[in-house]
Short mmCIF file of C-alpha atoms in Angstrom, two decimals:
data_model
loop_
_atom_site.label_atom_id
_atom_site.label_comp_id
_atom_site.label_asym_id
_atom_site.label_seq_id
_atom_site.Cartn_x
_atom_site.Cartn_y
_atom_site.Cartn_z
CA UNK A 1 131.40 112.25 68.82
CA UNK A 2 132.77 108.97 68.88
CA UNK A 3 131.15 106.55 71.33
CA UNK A 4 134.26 105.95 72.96
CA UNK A 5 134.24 109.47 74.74
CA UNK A 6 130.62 108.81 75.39
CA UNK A 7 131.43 105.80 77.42
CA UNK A 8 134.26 108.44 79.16
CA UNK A 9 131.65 111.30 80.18
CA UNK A 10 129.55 108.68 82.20
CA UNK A 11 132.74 107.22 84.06
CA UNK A 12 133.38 110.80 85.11
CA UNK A 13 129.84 111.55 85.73
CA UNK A 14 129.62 108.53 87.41
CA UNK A 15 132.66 108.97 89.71
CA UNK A 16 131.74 112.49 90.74
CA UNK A 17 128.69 111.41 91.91
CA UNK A 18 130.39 108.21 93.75
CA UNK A 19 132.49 110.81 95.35
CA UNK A 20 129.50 113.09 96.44
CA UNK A 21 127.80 109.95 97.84
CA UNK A 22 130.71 108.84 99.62
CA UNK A 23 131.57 111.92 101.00
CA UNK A 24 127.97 113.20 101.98
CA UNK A 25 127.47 109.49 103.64
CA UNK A 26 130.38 109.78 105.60
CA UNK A 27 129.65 113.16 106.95
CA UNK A 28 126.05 112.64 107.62
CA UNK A 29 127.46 109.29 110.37
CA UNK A 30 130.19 110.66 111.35
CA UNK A 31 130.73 114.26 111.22
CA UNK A 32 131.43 117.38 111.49
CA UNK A 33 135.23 116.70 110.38
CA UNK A 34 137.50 118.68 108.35
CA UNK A 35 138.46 118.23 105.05
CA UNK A 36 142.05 116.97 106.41
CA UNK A 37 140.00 114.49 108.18
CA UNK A 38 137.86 113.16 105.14
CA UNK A 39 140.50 112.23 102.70
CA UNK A 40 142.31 109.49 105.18
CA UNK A 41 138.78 108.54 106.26
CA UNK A 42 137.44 107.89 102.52
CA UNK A 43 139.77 107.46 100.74
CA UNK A 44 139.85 110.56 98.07
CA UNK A 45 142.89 112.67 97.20
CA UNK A 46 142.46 116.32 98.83
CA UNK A 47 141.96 117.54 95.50
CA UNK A 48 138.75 115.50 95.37
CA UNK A 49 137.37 116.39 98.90
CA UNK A 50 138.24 120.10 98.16
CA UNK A 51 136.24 120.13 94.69
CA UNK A 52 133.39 117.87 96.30
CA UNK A 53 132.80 119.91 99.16
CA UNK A 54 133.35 123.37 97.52
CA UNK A 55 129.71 121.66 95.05
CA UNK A 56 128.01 120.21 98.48
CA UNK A 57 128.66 123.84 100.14
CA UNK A 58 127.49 125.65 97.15
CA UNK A 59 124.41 123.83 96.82
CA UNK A 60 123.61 124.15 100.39
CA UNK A 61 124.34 120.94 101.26
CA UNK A 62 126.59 120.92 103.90
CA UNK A 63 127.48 123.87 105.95
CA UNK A 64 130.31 124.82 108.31
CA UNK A 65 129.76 123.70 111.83
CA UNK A 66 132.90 125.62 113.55
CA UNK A 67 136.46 125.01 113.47
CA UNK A 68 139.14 122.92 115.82
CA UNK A 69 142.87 123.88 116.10
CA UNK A 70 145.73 122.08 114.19
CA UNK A 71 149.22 121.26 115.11
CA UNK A 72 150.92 124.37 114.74
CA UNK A 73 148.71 125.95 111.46
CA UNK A 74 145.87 127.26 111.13
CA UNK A 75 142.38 126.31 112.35
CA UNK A 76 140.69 123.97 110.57
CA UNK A 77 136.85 124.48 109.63
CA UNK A 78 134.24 121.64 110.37
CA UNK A 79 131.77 120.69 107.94
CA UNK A 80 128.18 119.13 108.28
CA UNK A 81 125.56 117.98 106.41
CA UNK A 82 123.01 121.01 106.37
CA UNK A 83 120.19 121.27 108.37
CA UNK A 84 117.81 122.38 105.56
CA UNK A 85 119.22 119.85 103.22
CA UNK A 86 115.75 118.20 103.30
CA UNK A 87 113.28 116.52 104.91
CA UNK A 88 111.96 113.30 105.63
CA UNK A 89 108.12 111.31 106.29
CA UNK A 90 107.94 107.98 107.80
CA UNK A 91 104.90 106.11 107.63
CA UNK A 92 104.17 102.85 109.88
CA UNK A 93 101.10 100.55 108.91
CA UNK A 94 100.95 98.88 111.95
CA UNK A 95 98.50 96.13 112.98
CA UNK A 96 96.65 98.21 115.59
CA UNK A 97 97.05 102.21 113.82
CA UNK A 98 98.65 104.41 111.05
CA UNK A 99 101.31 106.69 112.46
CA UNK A 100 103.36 109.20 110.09
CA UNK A 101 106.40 111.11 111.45
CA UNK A 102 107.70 114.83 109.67
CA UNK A 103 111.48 114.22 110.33
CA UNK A 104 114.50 116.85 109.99
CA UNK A 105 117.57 115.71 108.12
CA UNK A 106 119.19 114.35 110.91
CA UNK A 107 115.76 112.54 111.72
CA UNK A 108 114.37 114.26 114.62
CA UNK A 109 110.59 114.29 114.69
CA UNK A 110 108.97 117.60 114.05
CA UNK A 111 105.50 116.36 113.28
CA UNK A 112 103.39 113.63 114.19
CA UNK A 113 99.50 112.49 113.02
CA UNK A 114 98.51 108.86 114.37
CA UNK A 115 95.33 106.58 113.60
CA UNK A 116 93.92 103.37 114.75
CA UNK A 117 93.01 101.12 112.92
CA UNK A 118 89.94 99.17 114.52
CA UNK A 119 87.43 96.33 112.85
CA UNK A 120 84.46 98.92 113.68
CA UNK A 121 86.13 101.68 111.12
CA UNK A 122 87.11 99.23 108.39
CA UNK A 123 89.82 98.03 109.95
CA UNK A 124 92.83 97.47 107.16
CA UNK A 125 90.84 97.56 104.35
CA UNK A 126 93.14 99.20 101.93
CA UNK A 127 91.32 102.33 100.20
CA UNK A 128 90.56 103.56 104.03
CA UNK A 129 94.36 103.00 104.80
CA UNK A 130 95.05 105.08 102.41
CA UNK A 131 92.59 107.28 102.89
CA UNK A 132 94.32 107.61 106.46
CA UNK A 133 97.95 107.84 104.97
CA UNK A 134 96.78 110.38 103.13
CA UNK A 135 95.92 112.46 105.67
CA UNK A 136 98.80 112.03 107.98
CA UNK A 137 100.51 112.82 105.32
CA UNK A 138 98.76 116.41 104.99
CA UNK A 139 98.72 116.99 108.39
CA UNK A 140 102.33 116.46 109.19
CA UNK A 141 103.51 118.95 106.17
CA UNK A 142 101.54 121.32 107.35
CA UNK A 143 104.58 122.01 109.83
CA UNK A 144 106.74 121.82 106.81
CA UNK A 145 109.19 124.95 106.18
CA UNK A 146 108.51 125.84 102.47
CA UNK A 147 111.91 126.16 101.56
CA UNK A 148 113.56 122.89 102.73
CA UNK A 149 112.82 119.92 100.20
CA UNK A 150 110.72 117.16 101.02
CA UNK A 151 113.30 114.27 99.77
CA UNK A 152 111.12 111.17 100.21
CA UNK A 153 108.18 109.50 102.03
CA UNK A 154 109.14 105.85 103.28
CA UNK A 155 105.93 103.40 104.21
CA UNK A 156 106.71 99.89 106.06
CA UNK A 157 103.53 98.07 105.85
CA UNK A 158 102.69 94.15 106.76
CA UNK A 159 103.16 91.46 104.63
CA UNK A 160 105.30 90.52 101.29
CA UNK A 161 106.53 93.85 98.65
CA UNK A 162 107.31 93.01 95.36
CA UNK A 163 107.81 96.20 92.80
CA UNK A 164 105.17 95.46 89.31
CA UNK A 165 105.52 98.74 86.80
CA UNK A 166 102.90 97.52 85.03
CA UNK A 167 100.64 97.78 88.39
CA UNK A 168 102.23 101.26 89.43
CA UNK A 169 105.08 100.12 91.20
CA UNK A 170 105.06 98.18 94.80
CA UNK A 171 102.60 95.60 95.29
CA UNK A 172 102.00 94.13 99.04
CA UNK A 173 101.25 90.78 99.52
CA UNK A 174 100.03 91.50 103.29
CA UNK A 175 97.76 87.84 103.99
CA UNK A 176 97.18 88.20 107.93
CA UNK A 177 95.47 91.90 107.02
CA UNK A 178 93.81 90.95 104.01
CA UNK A 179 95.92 92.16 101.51
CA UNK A 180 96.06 90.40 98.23
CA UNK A 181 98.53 92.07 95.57
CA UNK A 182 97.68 95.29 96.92
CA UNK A 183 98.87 97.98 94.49
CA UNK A 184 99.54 100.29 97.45
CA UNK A 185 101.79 102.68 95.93
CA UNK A 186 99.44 103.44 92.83
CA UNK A 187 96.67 104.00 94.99
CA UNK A 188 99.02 106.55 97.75
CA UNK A 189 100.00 108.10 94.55
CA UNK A 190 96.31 108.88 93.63
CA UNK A 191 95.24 109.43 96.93
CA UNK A 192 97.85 111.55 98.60
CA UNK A 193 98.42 113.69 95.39
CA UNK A 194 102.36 113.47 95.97
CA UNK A 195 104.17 114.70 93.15
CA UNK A 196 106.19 113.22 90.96
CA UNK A 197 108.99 114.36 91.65
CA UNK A 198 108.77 113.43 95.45
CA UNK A 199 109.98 109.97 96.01
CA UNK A 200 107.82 107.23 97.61
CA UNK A 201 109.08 104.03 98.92
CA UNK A 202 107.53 100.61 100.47
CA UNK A 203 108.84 98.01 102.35
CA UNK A 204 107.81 95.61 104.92
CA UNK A 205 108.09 96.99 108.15
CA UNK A 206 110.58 94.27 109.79
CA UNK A 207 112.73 96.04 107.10
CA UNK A 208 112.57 99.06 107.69
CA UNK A 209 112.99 98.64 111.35
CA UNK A 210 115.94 96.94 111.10
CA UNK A 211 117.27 99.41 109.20
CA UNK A 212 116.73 101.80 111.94
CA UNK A 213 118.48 99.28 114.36
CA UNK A 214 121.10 98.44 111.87
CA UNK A 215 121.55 102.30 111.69
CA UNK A 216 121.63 104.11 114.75
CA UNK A 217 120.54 101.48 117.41
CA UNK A 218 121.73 98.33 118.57
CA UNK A 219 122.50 96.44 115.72
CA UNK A 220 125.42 98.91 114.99
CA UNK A 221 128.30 97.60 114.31
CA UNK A 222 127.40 93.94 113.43
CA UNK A 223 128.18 92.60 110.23
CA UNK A 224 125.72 90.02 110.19
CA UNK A 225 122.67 90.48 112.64
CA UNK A 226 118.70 89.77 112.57
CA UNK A 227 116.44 91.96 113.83
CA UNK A 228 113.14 90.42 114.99
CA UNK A 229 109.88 92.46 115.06
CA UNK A 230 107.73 91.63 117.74
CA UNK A 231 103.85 93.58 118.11
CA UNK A 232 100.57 91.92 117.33
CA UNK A 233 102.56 90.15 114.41
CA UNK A 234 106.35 88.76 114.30
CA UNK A 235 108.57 89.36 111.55
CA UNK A 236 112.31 90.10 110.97
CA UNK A 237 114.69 91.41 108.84
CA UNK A 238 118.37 89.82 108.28
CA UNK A 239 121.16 91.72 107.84
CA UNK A 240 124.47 89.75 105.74
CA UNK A 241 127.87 91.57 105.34
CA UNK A 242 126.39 94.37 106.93
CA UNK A 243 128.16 98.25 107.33
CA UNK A 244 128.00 101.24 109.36
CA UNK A 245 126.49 102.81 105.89
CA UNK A 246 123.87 100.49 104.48
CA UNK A 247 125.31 98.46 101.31
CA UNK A 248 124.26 95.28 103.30
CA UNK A 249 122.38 92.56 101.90
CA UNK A 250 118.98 93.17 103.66
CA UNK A 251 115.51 90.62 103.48
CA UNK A 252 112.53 90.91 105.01
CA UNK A 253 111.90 87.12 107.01
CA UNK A 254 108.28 85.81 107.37
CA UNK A 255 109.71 84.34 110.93
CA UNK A 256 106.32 84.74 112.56
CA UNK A 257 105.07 81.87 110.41
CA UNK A 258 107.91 79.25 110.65
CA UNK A 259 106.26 76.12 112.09
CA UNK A 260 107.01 75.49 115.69
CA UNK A 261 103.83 73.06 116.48
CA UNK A 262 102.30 70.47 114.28
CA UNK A 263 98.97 71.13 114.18
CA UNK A 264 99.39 73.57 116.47
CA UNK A 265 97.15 76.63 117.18
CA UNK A 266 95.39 78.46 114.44
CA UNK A 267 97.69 81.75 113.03
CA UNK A 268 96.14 84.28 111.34
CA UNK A 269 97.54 83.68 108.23
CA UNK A 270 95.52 80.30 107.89
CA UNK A 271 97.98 77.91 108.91
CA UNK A 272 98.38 76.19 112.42
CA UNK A 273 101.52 75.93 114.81
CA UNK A 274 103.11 79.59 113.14
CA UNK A 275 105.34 80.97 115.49
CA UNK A 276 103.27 83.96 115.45
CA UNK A 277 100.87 82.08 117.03
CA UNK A 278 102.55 81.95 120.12
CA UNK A 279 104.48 85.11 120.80
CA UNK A 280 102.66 87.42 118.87
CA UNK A 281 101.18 90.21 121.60
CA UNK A 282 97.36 88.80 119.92
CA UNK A 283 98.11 85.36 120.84
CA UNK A 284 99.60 85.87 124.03
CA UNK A 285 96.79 87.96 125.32
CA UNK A 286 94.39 85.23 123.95
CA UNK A 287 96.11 82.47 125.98
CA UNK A 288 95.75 84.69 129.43
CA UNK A 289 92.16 86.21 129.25
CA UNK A 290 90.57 84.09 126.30
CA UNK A 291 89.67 85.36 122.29
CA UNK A 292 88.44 88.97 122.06
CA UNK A 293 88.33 89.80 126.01
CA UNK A 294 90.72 92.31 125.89
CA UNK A 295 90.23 95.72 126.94
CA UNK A 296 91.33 99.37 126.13
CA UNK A 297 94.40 97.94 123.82
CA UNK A 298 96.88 95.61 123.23
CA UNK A 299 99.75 97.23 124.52
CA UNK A 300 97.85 98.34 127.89
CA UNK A 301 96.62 94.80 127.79
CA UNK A 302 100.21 93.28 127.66
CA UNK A 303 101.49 96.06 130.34
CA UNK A 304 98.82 94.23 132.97
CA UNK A 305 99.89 91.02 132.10
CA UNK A 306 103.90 91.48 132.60
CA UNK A 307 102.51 93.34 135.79
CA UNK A 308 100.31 90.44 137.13
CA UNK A 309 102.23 87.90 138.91
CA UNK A 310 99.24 85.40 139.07
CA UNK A 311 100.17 81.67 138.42
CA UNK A 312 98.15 81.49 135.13
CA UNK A 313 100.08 84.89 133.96
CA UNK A 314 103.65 83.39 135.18
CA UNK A 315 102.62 80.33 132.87
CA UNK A 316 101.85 82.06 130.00
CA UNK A 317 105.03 84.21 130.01
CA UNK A 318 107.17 81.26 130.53
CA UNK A 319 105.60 79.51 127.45
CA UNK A 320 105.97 82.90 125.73
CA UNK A 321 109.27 82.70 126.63
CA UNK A 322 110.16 79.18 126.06
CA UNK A 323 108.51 79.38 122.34
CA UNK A 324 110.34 83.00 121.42
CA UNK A 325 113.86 81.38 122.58
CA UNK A 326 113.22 78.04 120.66
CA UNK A 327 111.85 80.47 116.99
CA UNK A 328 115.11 82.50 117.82
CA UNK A 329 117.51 79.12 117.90
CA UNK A 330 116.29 78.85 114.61
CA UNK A 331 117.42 82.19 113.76
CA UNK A 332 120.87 81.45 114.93
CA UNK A 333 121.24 78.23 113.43
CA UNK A 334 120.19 79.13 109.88
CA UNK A 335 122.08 82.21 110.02
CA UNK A 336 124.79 82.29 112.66
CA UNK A 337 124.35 85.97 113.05
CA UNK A 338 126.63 87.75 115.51
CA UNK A 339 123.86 89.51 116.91
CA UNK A 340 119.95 89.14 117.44
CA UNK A 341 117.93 92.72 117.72
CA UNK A 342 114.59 91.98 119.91
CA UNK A 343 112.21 95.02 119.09
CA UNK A 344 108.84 95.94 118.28
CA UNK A 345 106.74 97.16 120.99
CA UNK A 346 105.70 94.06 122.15
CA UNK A 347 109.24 92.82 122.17
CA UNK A 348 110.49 95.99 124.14
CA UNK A 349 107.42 95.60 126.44
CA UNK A 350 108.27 91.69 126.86
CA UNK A 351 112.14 91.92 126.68
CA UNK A 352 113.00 93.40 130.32
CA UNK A 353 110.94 90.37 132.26
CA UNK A 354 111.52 87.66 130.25
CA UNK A 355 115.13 88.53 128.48
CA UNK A 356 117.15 85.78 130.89
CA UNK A 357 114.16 82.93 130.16
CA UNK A 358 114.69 83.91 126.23
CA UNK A 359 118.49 83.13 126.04
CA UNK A 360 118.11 79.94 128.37
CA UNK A 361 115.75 78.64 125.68
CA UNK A 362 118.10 79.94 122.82
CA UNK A 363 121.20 77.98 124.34
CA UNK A 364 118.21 74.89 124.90
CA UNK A 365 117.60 74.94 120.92
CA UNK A 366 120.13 76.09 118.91
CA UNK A 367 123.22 75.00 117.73
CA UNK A 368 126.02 75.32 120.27
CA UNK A 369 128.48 76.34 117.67
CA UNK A 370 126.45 79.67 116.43
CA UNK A 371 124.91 79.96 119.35
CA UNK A 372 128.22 80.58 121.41
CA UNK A 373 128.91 83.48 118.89
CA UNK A 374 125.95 85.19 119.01
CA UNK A 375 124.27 87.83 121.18
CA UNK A 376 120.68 88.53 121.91
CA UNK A 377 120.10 92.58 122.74
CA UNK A 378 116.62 94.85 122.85
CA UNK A 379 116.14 97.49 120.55
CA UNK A 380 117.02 100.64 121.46
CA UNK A 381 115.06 102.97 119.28
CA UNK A 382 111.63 102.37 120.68
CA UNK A 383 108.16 102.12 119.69
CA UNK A 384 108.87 104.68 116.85
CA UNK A 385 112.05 102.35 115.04
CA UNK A 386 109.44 101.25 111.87
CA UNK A 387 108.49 105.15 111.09
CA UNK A 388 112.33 106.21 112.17
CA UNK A 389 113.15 103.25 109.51
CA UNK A 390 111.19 103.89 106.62
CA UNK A 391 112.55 107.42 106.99
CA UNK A 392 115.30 106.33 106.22
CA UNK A 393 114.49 104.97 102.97
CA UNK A 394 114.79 108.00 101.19
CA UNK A 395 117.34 109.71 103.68
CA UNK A 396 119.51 106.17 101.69
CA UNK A 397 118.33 107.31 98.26
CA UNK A 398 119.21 110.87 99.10
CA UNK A 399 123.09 110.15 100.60
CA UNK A 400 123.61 107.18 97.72
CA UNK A 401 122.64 109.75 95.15
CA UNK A 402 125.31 112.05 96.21
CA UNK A 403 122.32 114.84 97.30
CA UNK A 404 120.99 114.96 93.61
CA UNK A 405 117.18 115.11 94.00
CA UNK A 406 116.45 113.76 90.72
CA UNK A 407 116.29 110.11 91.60
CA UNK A 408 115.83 107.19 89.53
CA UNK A 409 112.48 105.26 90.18
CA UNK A 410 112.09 103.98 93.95
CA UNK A 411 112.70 100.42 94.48
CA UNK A 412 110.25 98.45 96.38
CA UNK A 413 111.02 95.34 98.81
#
């Protein structure tokens, strides 16, 4: 056969499955519509939508979710993508546990296993995170139904992902946990036993939280929008050119350790004057009750502080406060995004009180130019937005593949 035709059969192969993808996409955000409804809203001839769908029904992919009247004909049916098209895990290495989420298609939790991770049990050393991956993972699909595919497991962890075949695929730089070129995702693959066939993704959990945001929280809608992590550590992940369906240009910012104080305090990570360093939930704490005097957890810990309304507590908030709005101006004046996502626990915990003392410090920093274009919101997904987000990871893979679940080798990042 000449090569010519070749070159023909992948166009068409290719273009069915672009079709699939954007078809199954646009149902999964914003269906159930009817076919009349999907070719104006994507773009395909009703020929197209009628042979896509017709494959996506077949292959139980979408089903029908009822019918609506039309002018003067007959009713028309609703489609949706299927509830047993699949399901999805979420993993969060956080710096205080391990949590893994079983989610539905439409990512509602339907299982839950959660760890911490404390200095007395090893800590973050990385064969007993595993080890504790491994069993969340176990214990979460033992709620599985049998008969609805497992499409993915997503993992945001700490720290720097870089994808090395030759070391098994994603490697974590993770310095503030001890992680040196980690080969995590070798070492899940031989300790969780996943097959195959099932895909597994990592990336740094300011990433995957912001996709959550970006997704089906507050960042929707923005084009261009950061979304800041704030818990024991600070990240954030930048979103450029950004859409309703992913196909933004997404990275993973070390913002926690951007200098805001020469010679400044100590930050985990080695250095002194990170931004981490001072609105971090560790560092905060520190600066009220003093290294390693906290009690039953962070998070309880940072709770009693917002709740104390000492002098000394006022005076660390409003230094909190003063040093989050001036790491944020920098946010806005090297990107001029149109929006700024505060979330993480800590953040969500933090954002309520000290929200109004944040943007007054923005507007005292930044640029007045970007800054007058740019809002500052809280999250709106919760304390659950990094295992919703790396859900989503291979929910992405899943709806860019057109529902084929024989995907090409997960990226890492």
């Amino acid at each position: 056969m000449p090569v010519g035709n070749l070159g023909n059969r992948r166009t068409v192969r290719d273009l069915r499955r672009t079709n699939r993808a954007t078809l199954l996409r646009h149902l999964y955000f914003e269906g159930p519509l009817s076919r009349q409804e999907l070719g104006p809203a994507t773009g395909l001839s009703s020929g197209s939508v009628s042979n896509v769908t017709s494959g996506l029904l077949t292959e139980g992919l979408l089903e029908e979710a009822g019918s609506v009247d039309s002018d003067g004909g007959r009713p028309r049916t609703l489609l949706r993508v299927a509830a047993r098209a699949g399901s999805l895990i979420g993993v969060d290495v956080g710096e205080t546990g391990v949590r893994v989420e079983l989610f539905d298609i439409s990512l509602m939790e339907q299982a839950r296993a959660e760890y911490p991770l404390r200095a007395e049990d090893r800590g973050h050393e990385v064969t007993h995170v595993a080890r504790l991956i491994a069993e969340g993972l176990a214990a979460v699909r033992a709620s599985e139904d049998p008969e609805i595919p497992l499409l993915g497991v997503g993992i945001g962890v700490p720290g720097i992902v870089e994808r090395d075949p030759a070391r098994g695929g994603a490697v974590v730089h993770g310095q503030t946990v001890g992680w040196d070129a980690v080969p995590l995702e070798a070492l899940l693959r031989e300790e969780t036993g996943l097959p195959p066939a099932v895909p597994l993704f990592i990336s740094n959990g300011a990433k995957t939280l912001g996709q959550a945001e970006m997704w089906f929280g507050a960042g929707r809608g923005a084009q261009d929008a950061v979304v800041a992590l704030l818990g024991s550590g600070v990240g954030a992940s930048v979103v450029t050119h950004g859409s309703a369906y992913g196909g933004a240009s997404r990275g993973a910012a070390e913002w926690g350790h951007t200098t805001v104080q020469l010679r400044g305090r100590p930050c985990r990570c080695g250095a002194r004057g990170c931004l981490e360093a001072y609105v971090g939930a560790e560092s905060i704490l520190d600066r009220w009750r003093g290294p390693r005097r906290h009690g039953a957890g962070e998070e309880s810990d940072l709770a009693e502080l917002l709740a104390s309304r000492t002098p000394e507590a006022d005076a660390v908030l409003a230094e909190t406060a003063e040093y989050l709005g001036a790491g944020i101006a920098d946010l806005v004046n090297l990107y001029s995004p149109e929006r700024i996502v505060l979330a993480g626990w800590a953040g969500l915990l933090l954002g309520p009180r000290l929200l109004p003392a944040i943007r007054e410090s923005v507007t005292a920093y930044a640029l007045h130019h970007p800054a007058s274009r740019t809002t500052l919101a809280l999250g709106e997904l919760g304390p659950d937005a990094v295992t919703v987000g790396a859900a989503t990871l291979p929910l992405s893979r899943f709806l860019d593949a057109g529902g084929i679940r024989t995907p090409d080798p997960a990226p890492s990042g």
